[in-house]
Coordinates of C-alpha atoms and ligand atoms in Angstrom, one line a residue:
Chain A
M149 CA -33.1 37.4 18.8
F150 CA -30.1 35.3 19.4
D151 CA -29.4 33.6 15.9
P152 CA -26.1 31.7 15.4
N153 CA -26.4 31.7 11.5
K154 CA -26.5 35.6 11.7
L155 CA -23.4 35.4 13.9
R156 CA -21.4 33.4 11.8
K157 CA -21.6 36.1 9.0
D158 CA -19.2 38.0 11.5
F159 CA -16.4 35.7 11.2
P160 CA -14.3 35.9 8.4
F161 CA -13.2 32.6 8.9
F162 CA -16.1 30.8 8.1
E163 CA -16.4 32.8 4.8
N164 CA -12.7 32.1 3.8
V165 CA -12.5 28.6 4.7
K166 CA -15.8 26.6 3.8
K167 CA -14.2 23.5 2.9
M168 CA -11.6 21.1 4.3
Q169 CA -10.6 17.9 2.6
G170 CA -13.6 18.5 0.2
N171 CA -16.3 18.7 2.7
N172 CA -18.1 21.2 4.4
L173 CA -15.8 22.5 7.0
V174 CA -17.4 21.9 10.7
Y175 CA -15.1 23.7 13.5
F176 CA -15.7 21.9 16.8
D177 CA -12.5 22.8 18.6
N178 CA -13.5 25.8 20.6
A179 CA -12.3 24.7 23.8
A180 CA -8.6 24.8 22.0
T181 CA -9.4 28.1 20.6
T182 CA -12.1 30.3 19.0
Q183 CA -12.8 31.9 15.6
K184 CA -12.6 36.0 15.7
P185 CA -15.3 38.1 14.4
R186 CA -14.5 40.9 12.2
Q187 CA -15.2 43.5 15.2
V188 CA -11.8 41.9 16.8
L189 CA -9.8 41.9 13.6
D190 CA -10.8 45.4 12.8
S191 CA -9.8 46.4 16.5
I192 CA -6.3 45.1 16.3
I193 CA -5.7 46.6 12.6
Q194 CA -7.1 49.9 14.3
Y195 CA -4.2 49.8 16.6
Y196 CA -1.6 48.7 14.1
S197 CA -2.9 50.9 11.2
K198 CA -4.2 54.2 12.8
E199 CA -2.7 54.4 16.8
N200 CA 0.6 52.5 16.9
A201 CA 2.6 53.8 19.5
N202 CA 3.5 52.4 22.7
S203 CA 1.7 52.9 26.0
H204 CA 3.0 54.2 29.6
R205 CA 3.1 58.2 29.5
G206 CA 3.6 58.8 25.9
D207 CA 3.6 62.6 25.5
Y208 CA 1.8 63.1 22.3
D209 CA -1.8 62.4 21.2
I210 CA -1.5 58.8 19.6
A211 CA 0.1 57.5 22.5
H212 CA -2.7 59.0 24.8
L213 CA -4.9 57.4 22.6
V214 CA -3.7 53.9 23.3
D215 CA -3.0 54.6 27.0
D216 CA -6.9 55.3 27.0
K217 CA -7.4 52.2 25.4
V218 CA -5.7 50.3 27.8
D219 CA -7.6 51.8 30.5
K220 CA -11.0 51.3 28.9
T221 CA -10.0 47.6 28.5
R222 CA -9.3 47.2 32.1
D223 CA -12.3 48.9 32.6
L224 CA -14.4 46.9 30.4
V225 CA -12.9 43.7 32.0
S226 CA -13.5 44.8 35.4
K227 CA -17.2 45.1 34.6
F228 CA -17.2 41.9 32.8
L229 CA -16.2 40.0 35.9
N230 CA -17.8 42.5 38.5
C231 CA -14.4 43.7 40.3
D232 CA -12.5 46.7 40.7
K233 CA -10.2 47.9 37.9
R234 CA -7.2 47.7 40.1
E235 CA -7.7 44.0 40.3
V236 CA -7.2 43.3 36.9
V237 CA -3.9 42.2 35.3
F238 CA -2.9 42.0 31.5
T239 CA -1.0 38.5 31.2
S240 CA -0.3 36.4 28.0
G241 CA -3.2 33.9 29.0
T242 CA -4.5 31.6 31.4
T243 CA -1.2 29.9 31.7
M244 CA 0.8 32.7 32.5
S245 CA -1.9 33.9 35.1
L246 CA -1.9 30.9 36.8
N247 CA 2.2 30.8 36.9
L248 CA 2.0 34.3 38.1
I249 CA -0.5 33.3 41.1
A250 CA 2.1 30.1 41.8
Y251 CA 5.0 32.1 41.9
G252 CA 3.8 35.4 43.2
Y253 CA 1.7 34.2 46.1
G254 CA 2.9 30.3 46.3
Q255 CA 6.5 30.6 46.4
K256 CA 6.5 33.6 48.3
F257 CA 4.3 32.5 51.1
L258 CA 4.0 28.8 51.1
T259 CA 6.2 26.6 53.2
K260 CA 6.9 22.9 53.6
D261 CA 4.1 22.6 56.1
D262 CA 1.4 23.9 53.9
E263 CA -0.9 21.9 51.2
I264 CA -2.3 22.9 47.8
L265 CA -5.3 21.3 46.6
I266 CA -6.1 20.8 42.9
S267 CA -8.0 18.0 41.1
E268 CA -6.8 14.9 38.5
E269 CA -8.9 16.8 36.0
E270 CA -7.0 20.2 35.9
H271 CA -5.2 21.3 32.7
S272 CA -1.4 20.6 33.1
S273 CA -1.2 24.7 33.0
N274 CA -3.0 24.4 36.4
I275 CA -0.9 21.6 37.6
L276 CA 2.5 22.1 37.0
P277 CA 2.9 25.6 38.5
W278 CA 1.8 23.9 41.8
Y279 CA 4.4 21.2 41.3
E280 CA 7.1 24.0 41.2
V281 CA 5.6 25.9 43.9
S282 CA 6.1 22.4 45.8
K283 CA 9.9 21.9 44.6
K284 CA 10.9 25.4 45.6
T285 CA 9.0 25.3 48.8
G286 CA 8.4 22.1 50.0
A287 CA 4.3 22.5 50.2
K288 CA 2.7 19.4 49.0
V289 CA 0.1 19.2 46.2
K290 CA -2.8 17.1 47.1
F291 CA -5.7 15.5 44.6
I292 CA -9.4 15.8 45.2
R293 CA -10.9 12.6 44.4
L294 CA -13.1 12.8 41.6
V295 CA -16.7 11.6 41.9
D296 CA -18.1 10.0 38.1
G297 CA -15.7 12.9 36.6
K298 CA -16.9 15.6 39.0
I299 CA -15.7 17.8 41.6
T300 CA -18.1 18.0 44.7
L301 CA -18.0 20.1 47.8
E302 CA -18.3 16.8 49.7
E303 CA -15.0 15.6 48.4
I304 CA -13.4 18.7 48.9
K305 CA -14.2 18.9 52.5
K306 CA -12.5 15.5 53.0
A307 CA -9.3 16.3 51.0
I308 CA -8.5 19.4 53.2
S309 CA -6.6 19.4 56.4
S310 CA -5.5 22.0 58.7
K311 CA -2.6 22.6 56.3
T312 CA -4.4 23.3 53.0
K313 CA -3.8 27.0 52.2
L314 CA -4.7 27.0 48.6
I315 CA -7.4 25.3 46.3
S316 CA -7.0 25.7 42.7
L317 CA -9.8 24.2 40.5
A318 CA -11.2 24.8 36.9
Q319 CA -14.5 26.4 37.1
V320 CA -15.3 24.1 33.8
S321 CA -13.2 21.2 33.1
N322 CA -11.7 21.4 29.6
V323 CA -12.2 17.5 29.5
L324 CA -15.4 16.5 30.6
G325 CA -17.3 20.2 30.7
Y326 CA -18.5 19.9 34.1
K327 CA -19.2 22.7 36.1
I328 CA -18.0 22.9 39.7
P329 CA -20.0 24.8 42.7
A330 CA -17.5 27.5 42.9
K331 CA -19.5 29.7 45.0
E332 CA -20.1 27.1 47.9
I333 CA -16.6 26.1 47.3
C334 CA -15.2 29.4 48.1
K335 CA -17.3 29.9 51.2
F336 CA -16.3 26.4 52.6
A337 CA -12.7 27.6 51.9
H338 CA -12.8 30.7 53.4
E339 CA -14.2 29.8 56.8
K340 CA -11.2 27.5 56.8
G341 CA -8.6 30.4 55.9
I342 CA -8.2 28.8 52.7
L343 CA -7.5 31.0 49.5
V344 CA -9.4 29.9 46.0
S345 CA -7.8 30.3 42.8
I346 CA -10.3 29.7 39.7
D347 CA -9.0 28.7 36.2
A348 CA -11.8 30.3 34.1
A349 CA -10.2 29.4 30.6
Q350 CA -13.1 27.4 29.6
S351 CA -15.9 29.2 31.5
A352 CA -15.3 33.1 31.1
P353 CA -16.0 32.4 27.3
H354 CA -19.5 30.6 27.9
M355 CA -21.0 31.7 30.8
K356 CA -21.5 35.0 33.3
I357 CA -19.0 35.3 35.9
D358 CA -19.4 37.8 39.0
V359 CA -16.2 37.5 40.9
K360 CA -17.7 39.3 44.1
D361 CA -20.6 36.8 44.1
M362 CA -18.6 33.9 43.6
D363 CA -15.6 35.5 46.2
C364 CA -12.9 33.6 44.6
D365 CA -9.4 35.2 45.4
F366 CA -7.7 34.6 42.3
L367 CA -9.3 34.0 38.7
S368 CA -7.5 33.1 35.1
F369 CA -8.7 33.5 31.8
S370 CA -7.3 33.8 27.9
G371 CA -8.6 36.0 25.4
H372 CA -8.3 33.7 22.3
K373 CA -10.8 31.5 23.8
M374 CA -13.2 33.9 23.7
C375 CA -13.2 35.4 20.2
G376 CA -10.1 37.5 21.0
P377 CA -6.5 37.3 20.0
T378 CA -3.9 34.8 21.3
G379 CA -1.4 36.3 23.7
I380 CA -3.4 38.0 25.7
G381 CA -5.4 37.0 29.1
I382 CA -6.4 38.0 32.6
L383 CA -5.5 37.7 36.0
Y384 CA -7.8 38.7 38.8
G385 CA -7.1 38.9 42.1
K386 CA -8.2 40.6 45.1
F387 CA -6.5 43.6 45.8
E388 CA -5.0 43.1 48.9
L389 CA -3.7 39.8 47.7
L390 CA -2.2 41.4 44.6
N391 CA -0.5 44.0 46.7
R392 CA 1.3 41.3 48.8
M393 CA 2.7 39.5 45.9
D394 CA 5.6 39.5 43.8
S395 CA 5.8 39.8 40.2
F396 CA 7.8 37.5 38.2
L397 CA 8.7 39.9 35.5
V398 CA 10.4 43.2 36.5
G399 CA 11.5 45.8 34.3
G400 CA 10.0 48.9 32.2
G401 CA 6.8 50.2 33.4
N402 CA 6.4 48.4 36.6
N403 CA 8.5 50.7 38.9
I404 CA 8.7 54.3 40.1
T405 CA 12.2 54.8 41.2
Y406 CA 15.3 52.8 41.6
D407 CA 18.9 53.7 42.6
T408 CA 22.3 52.1 41.8
G409 CA 21.6 50.7 45.2
C410 CA 19.4 48.1 44.3
N411 CA 16.6 50.0 46.0
V412 CA 13.1 49.9 43.7
S413 CA 9.9 51.3 44.4
Y414 CA 7.5 49.0 42.3
L415 CA 3.9 50.6 41.5
Y416 CA 1.1 49.2 42.7
P417 CA -0.9 46.6 41.3
P418 CA -1.9 46.2 38.6
E419 CA 0.9 47.8 36.6
K420 CA 3.3 46.2 39.2
F421 CA 2.9 42.9 37.2
E422 CA 3.1 44.5 33.8
A423 CA 6.7 45.1 33.2
G424 CA 7.7 45.4 29.5
T425 CA 5.7 46.8 26.6
L426 CA 2.3 45.5 26.9
N427 CA 0.7 43.2 24.2
L428 CA -1.3 46.2 23.0
A429 CA -2.7 45.2 19.9
G430 CA -4.0 42.2 22.0
I431 CA -5.5 44.4 24.5
Y432 CA -7.3 46.3 21.5
G433 CA -8.6 42.6 20.1
L434 CA -9.9 41.6 23.8
Y435 CA -11.8 45.0 24.1
A436 CA -13.7 44.2 20.9
A437 CA -14.0 40.4 22.0
I438 CA -15.7 41.2 25.3
K439 CA -17.8 43.9 23.7
Y440 CA -19.1 41.5 20.9
L441 CA -19.9 38.8 23.6
N442 CA -21.5 41.3 26.1
D443 CA -23.5 42.1 22.8
I444 CA -24.8 38.7 22.4
G445 CA -25.2 38.1 25.9
L446 CA -23.5 35.6 28.1
D447 CA -26.8 34.1 29.3
N448 CA -27.7 33.4 25.4
I449 CA -24.6 31.7 24.9
E450 CA -24.7 29.4 27.9
N451 CA -28.1 28.2 27.4
Y452 CA -27.7 27.8 23.5
E453 CA -24.4 25.9 24.0
K454 CA -26.5 23.5 26.3
E455 CA -29.0 23.2 23.9
L456 CA -26.5 22.2 21.2
K457 CA -24.9 19.7 23.4
D458 CA -28.3 18.2 24.4
Y459 CA -28.9 18.0 20.7
A460 CA -25.7 16.1 20.1
I461 CA -26.1 13.6 23.0
K462 CA -29.6 13.0 21.2
K463 CA -27.9 12.4 18.0
L464 CA -25.3 10.4 18.6
S465 CA -27.0 8.3 21.3
S466 CA -28.7 6.1 18.5
N467 CA -25.1 5.1 17.6
K468 CA -23.9 1.9 19.4
N469 CA -20.2 2.4 18.6
I470 CA -20.1 5.7 20.2
I471 CA -19.0 6.0 24.0
I472 CA -20.1 9.6 25.5
Y473 CA -18.0 10.2 28.8
N474 CA -19.9 13.3 29.8
K475 CA -23.8 12.9 29.1
D476 CA -24.8 14.9 31.9
S477 CA -22.2 17.8 31.9
E478 CA -23.6 21.2 31.5
T479 CA -21.6 23.0 28.7
G480 CA -20.5 22.6 25.3
I481 CA -18.0 20.0 25.6
L482 CA -18.6 16.4 24.4
T483 CA -16.0 13.8 25.0
F484 CA -16.2 10.4 23.4
N485 CA -14.6 7.6 21.4
Y486 CA -15.6 5.4 18.7
N487 CA -15.6 1.8 19.9
G488 CA -12.4 0.1 19.0
V489 CA -10.9 3.0 16.9
F490 CA -7.9 5.0 19.0
A491 CA -9.2 8.6 19.2
Q492 CA -6.4 9.9 17.0
D493 CA -7.3 7.8 14.0
E494 CA -10.9 8.8 14.7
A495 CA -10.2 12.5 14.6
T496 CA -8.2 12.0 11.3
Y497 CA -11.0 10.2 9.8
L498 CA -13.3 13.1 11.1
N499 CA -10.7 15.6 9.7
S500 CA -11.2 13.8 6.1
K501 CA -14.7 14.8 6.4
G502 CA -14.3 18.4 7.0
I503 CA -14.7 18.4 11.2
C504 CA -12.3 19.8 13.3
V505 CA -12.4 17.9 16.5
R506 CA -9.3 17.3 18.9
S507 CA -8.2 13.9 20.1
G508 CA -5.8 13.4 23.1
Q509 CA -5.4 13.9 26.7
H510 CA -6.1 17.4 26.4
C511 CA -3.1 18.1 28.4
A512 CA -5.1 16.6 31.5
K513 CA -2.8 13.4 31.2
L514 CA -3.8 12.2 34.5
L515 CA -7.5 12.1 34.1
N516 CA -6.9 9.2 31.7
D517 CA -6.4 7.1 34.8
Y518 CA -9.7 7.7 35.5
L519 CA -11.4 7.5 32.4
K520 CA -9.4 4.3 31.6
T521 CA -9.0 5.1 28.0
P522 CA -5.4 6.6 26.7
A523 CA -7.3 9.2 24.6
T524 CA -10.7 10.6 24.0
I525 CA -12.0 12.8 21.1
R526 CA -13.7 16.2 22.3
A527 CA -15.7 18.3 20.1
S528 CA -16.4 21.7 21.8
F529 CA -19.1 24.0 20.5
Y530 CA -19.7 27.6 20.8
F531 CA -22.3 30.0 19.8
Y532 CA -21.7 30.3 16.0
N533 CA -21.9 26.3 15.8
T534 CA -25.2 25.0 14.6
K535 CA -27.3 21.8 15.0
Q536 CA -26.7 21.1 11.2
E537 CA -22.9 20.8 12.1
I538 CA -24.2 18.2 14.6
D539 CA -25.8 16.4 11.9
Q540 CA -22.9 16.1 9.7
L541 CA -20.8 14.9 12.8
A542 CA -23.6 12.3 13.3
K543 CA -23.6 11.2 10.1
V544 CA -20.1 10.7 9.4
L545 CA -19.7 8.8 12.6
E546 CA -22.2 6.3 11.3
N547 CA -19.6 5.0 9.4
G548 CA -16.7 5.9 11.9
G549 CA -15.2 2.4 12.0
N550 CA -13.7 2.6 8.5
F551 CA -11.2 5.2 10.0
L552 CA -8.9 4.2 7.0
D553 CA -10.8 5.9 4.5
A554 CA -9.2 9.1 5.3
Y555 CA -6.2 7.8 3.3
F556 CA -7.9 6.0 0.9
N557 CA -10.7 7.7 -0.5
Chain B
M217 CA 5.7 -6.0 -3.5
P218 CA 4.4 -4.1 -6.6
T219 CA 3.2 -0.5 -6.2
S220 CA 0.2 -1.3 -7.8
I221 CA -1.4 -3.0 -5.0
N222 CA -4.9 -1.9 -4.9
D223 CA -6.3 0.1 -1.8
K224 CA -8.2 -2.6 -0.5
L225 CA -5.1 -4.5 0.0
K226 CA -3.4 -1.8 1.5
R227 CA -5.9 -1.1 4.0
E228 CA -5.9 -4.8 4.8
I229 CA -2.3 -4.6 5.3
I230 CA -2.3 -1.5 7.7
I231 CA -5.3 -3.1 10.0
D232 CA -3.5 -6.3 10.1
H233 CA -0.2 -4.8 11.4
Y234 CA -2.1 -2.7 13.7
S235 CA -4.5 -5.2 15.2
S236 CA -1.8 -7.8 15.4
P237 CA 1.6 -6.5 15.4
R238 CA 4.6 -8.9 15.3
H239 CA 7.0 -6.4 16.8
K240 CA 5.1 -4.7 19.5
K241 CA 6.5 -6.0 22.8
T242 CA 9.3 -4.7 25.2
P243 CA 12.2 -7.2 24.8
E244 CA 13.0 -9.6 27.6
N245 CA 16.9 -9.5 27.6
I246 CA 16.1 -5.6 27.3
N247 CA 19.9 -5.1 28.2
D248 CA 20.9 -6.4 24.9
Y249 CA 19.1 -3.5 23.1
Q250 CA 19.5 -0.2 22.6
K251 CA 16.3 1.8 23.1
I252 CA 15.0 5.3 22.5
H253 CA 11.8 7.1 23.9
M254 CA 9.8 8.8 21.1
D255 CA 7.2 11.3 21.8
S256 CA 5.7 14.2 20.1
V257 CA 3.4 17.3 21.3
S258 CA 1.4 17.2 18.0
C259 CA 0.2 13.2 18.7
I260 CA -0.8 11.0 21.5
D261 CA 1.9 8.6 20.5
N262 CA 4.4 7.7 23.1
I263 CA 6.4 4.7 22.4
Y264 CA 9.9 3.0 23.2
V265 CA 12.0 1.7 20.2
Y266 CA 14.3 -1.2 20.7
V267 CA 17.1 -2.4 18.4
K268 CA 19.6 -5.2 18.9
L269 CA 22.8 -5.1 17.3
D270 CA 25.5 -7.8 16.4
N271 CA 28.4 -5.7 15.3
D272 CA 26.9 -4.0 12.1
K273 CA 23.8 -6.1 11.8
I274 CA 20.4 -5.5 13.1
V275 CA 19.4 -9.0 14.5
D276 CA 16.1 -7.5 16.3
A277 CA 13.9 -4.7 16.4
C278 CA 10.5 -3.9 18.4
F279 CA 8.4 -1.2 20.0
D280 CA 6.0 -0.7 22.7
G281 CA 3.7 2.1 24.2
V282 CA 0.9 3.9 23.2
A283 CA 0.2 4.4 19.6
C284 CA -2.7 5.1 17.0
A285 CA -2.9 2.9 13.8
I286 CA -0.7 4.5 11.7
S287 CA 2.1 4.6 14.2
T288 CA 1.7 1.0 15.0
A289 CA 1.6 -0.3 11.8
S290 CA 4.3 1.4 10.2
T291 CA 6.7 0.9 13.1
D292 CA 5.7 -2.7 12.8
I293 CA 6.4 -3.1 9.0
L294 CA 9.6 -1.2 9.3
C295 CA 10.8 -3.7 12.1
D296 CA 10.1 -6.4 9.6
L297 CA 12.0 -4.7 6.7
I298 CA 15.3 -4.0 8.9
I299 CA 15.8 -7.1 11.0
N300 CA 18.6 -9.2 9.4
K301 CA 19.9 -6.3 7.6
T302 CA 23.0 -4.1 7.9
K303 CA 22.7 -0.6 9.3
A304 CA 23.6 0.5 5.7
E305 CA 21.0 -1.5 4.2
A306 CA 18.6 -0.8 7.1
N307 CA 19.6 3.2 6.5
Y308 CA 18.9 3.0 2.6
I309 CA 15.3 1.5 3.6
L310 CA 14.5 4.2 6.0
T311 CA 15.6 6.7 3.6
Q312 CA 13.3 5.7 0.8
Y313 CA 10.5 5.2 3.3
L314 CA 10.9 8.8 4.4
N315 CA 11.3 10.2 0.8
M316 CA 7.7 8.3 -0.3
I317 CA 6.3 9.9 3.1
Y318 CA 7.4 13.5 2.0
E319 CA 6.5 12.9 -1.5
K320 CA 10.1 12.7 -3.0
D321 CA 11.3 10.3 -5.5
F322 CA 12.1 7.0 -3.8
D323 CA 13.3 3.4 -4.5
D324 CA 10.1 1.2 -4.2
S325 CA 11.8 -1.8 -4.5
V326 CA 13.0 -2.1 -1.1
L327 CA 9.8 -0.7 0.8
D328 CA 7.7 -4.0 0.2
E329 CA 4.6 -3.7 2.6
A330 CA 5.7 -0.1 3.8
I331 CA 4.4 1.2 0.2
V332 CA 0.9 1.2 2.0
F333 CA 1.7 4.7 3.7
S334 CA 2.2 6.1 -0.1
N335 CA -0.9 8.0 1.2
T336 CA 0.0 9.8 4.2
Y337 CA 0.4 13.3 2.9
K338 CA -3.6 13.3 2.6
Q339 CA -3.6 13.7 6.1
A340 CA -0.7 15.8 7.0
A341 CA -1.4 16.1 10.6
R342 CA -0.7 12.1 10.6
I343 CA 3.0 12.4 9.1
K344 CA 4.4 12.7 12.5
C345 CA 2.8 9.1 13.3
A346 CA 3.9 7.4 10.0
T347 CA 7.5 8.6 10.9
I348 CA 7.8 8.2 14.6
G349 CA 9.0 4.9 14.7
C350 CA 11.4 5.4 11.5
N351 CA 12.8 8.5 13.0
G352 CA 13.4 6.2 16.3
I353 CA 15.1 3.2 14.7
E354 CA 17.2 5.9 12.6
E355 CA 18.7 7.5 15.8
L356 CA 19.7 4.1 17.2
I357 CA 21.2 2.9 13.9
K358 CA 23.2 5.8 12.8
Ligands
LIG117 C1 -8.9 24.4 31.7 C2 -7.8 25.0 31.1 N1 -6.7 25.7 31.9 C3 -5.7 26.3 31.0 C4 -5.8 26.3 29.7 C5 -4.5 27.1 29.1 O1 -4.9 28.2 28.3 P1 -3.8 29.0 27.7 O2 -3.2 28.1 26.7 O3 -4.5 30.0 26.6 O4 -2.8 29.7 28.4 C6 -6.3 25.6 28.9 C7 -6.6 25.7 27.4 O5 -6.6 24.5 26.6 C8 -7.8 25.2 29.5 O6 -8.6 24.6 28.9

């Protein structure tokens, strides 16, 4: 049985940090990063305190344990995504994964006659790497028109041309939380010979992903947004594509042989992209995080977050001063403002009442041209949040106009 | 202004300078002004600060851009305080202001309305907002 109150007990953070500014702490910034269960922390400590050795062909037992864990983690990730193990690359996170696609594929294969299609709703980590591709190759970056903040297949059809070579989109937007029709987009794109890169930073932690079924060409996500540690993430790529790509890091661990005449023979993917000592503690932590999420069940997580979101809409709708920008989005991201109060001031007020939210442009500066507000407040839920916490948010917002209380109480 | 002004008045002063700032504008004769762009990764504030100098004297100061209540009101009040002061006098005021924000000893006799920000430490994440305009002005007159 899914029970958030029981799951919370796995998180030392909630045990250790009960109050903020004298009020019950409510952590609603899960789209930025999530808390870590004991299982993940234990796994990291296990590495540093019992199995601390480098990976890559260590000739002793402990080093072998590490190699084994790296291998097992790759295996677990491949099952998590439904792909081949050779298609799982360890990176430092979504940002690095997207940069690797842009550098390794985009800068290598795209030309001035090509177009890359993204949307205004993307995180800057899924915009700026493509701008760099554009600067280096002359390829053009084009934007899909959003319909009420959503990406539709219809608009993608209108936005592509015979020059479009790659579409890169977030499966779930970090600002409004809408899901894109990823499978339909991939099917359509492939009919036109276009590759699809999926930014799964906000989807992989919250819903089941099957890259075979979706048929995307690349998919990126971060460990820290799914109960794992910072500094570890995944790039999935179809093997044939990874094989043709360049690595932007070269050095120890990604080559087989080299001579003094600059001749190098690189390893096959995924090792080809993993030069240098890996974030091994991060890999141990990611292993435990994925196991933890699997045990809860991604479907349970997705359903419960939707329930929380619906509950929050219901609770907040009676407050006439609250403007909600994404009532109908399906995930646990709630984007709103308090009438007449600058988002950052309202977020500070919420801080003074113990509630962690994020104000801002969420790295998606462009979106504000569409939302027509310089900034929004985002409350983002995870499976360990509760309806009581949403009640606290609703109650505190009843007085949300008195934002200077943050300084004078 | 006595340090003992009550919280109600302090709040009114902040709201007043936030909702109707006197110095939030882009100057018409922009070429007569020194200008600096101030933003930060820790907040949304994104402003230009302008100062017009006549030799050693600050004859005008203003700012414009996207800014929260704390950065708007603090920058507006500081503009009030430094206009018609010499650079040295203005620097002294700004130093006292920063000392207050960072909870050090400060000379409140020169801060006037800026005293309303003495509670900023309660919201550590907003110290950046209470100092963004101050730092900009300091850069321009140093
Ligand atoms: C949609 C999306 N893409 C990319 C990122 C970047 O992730 P990271 O900072 O872990 O690389 C984020 C993080 O906020 C995100 O929400």
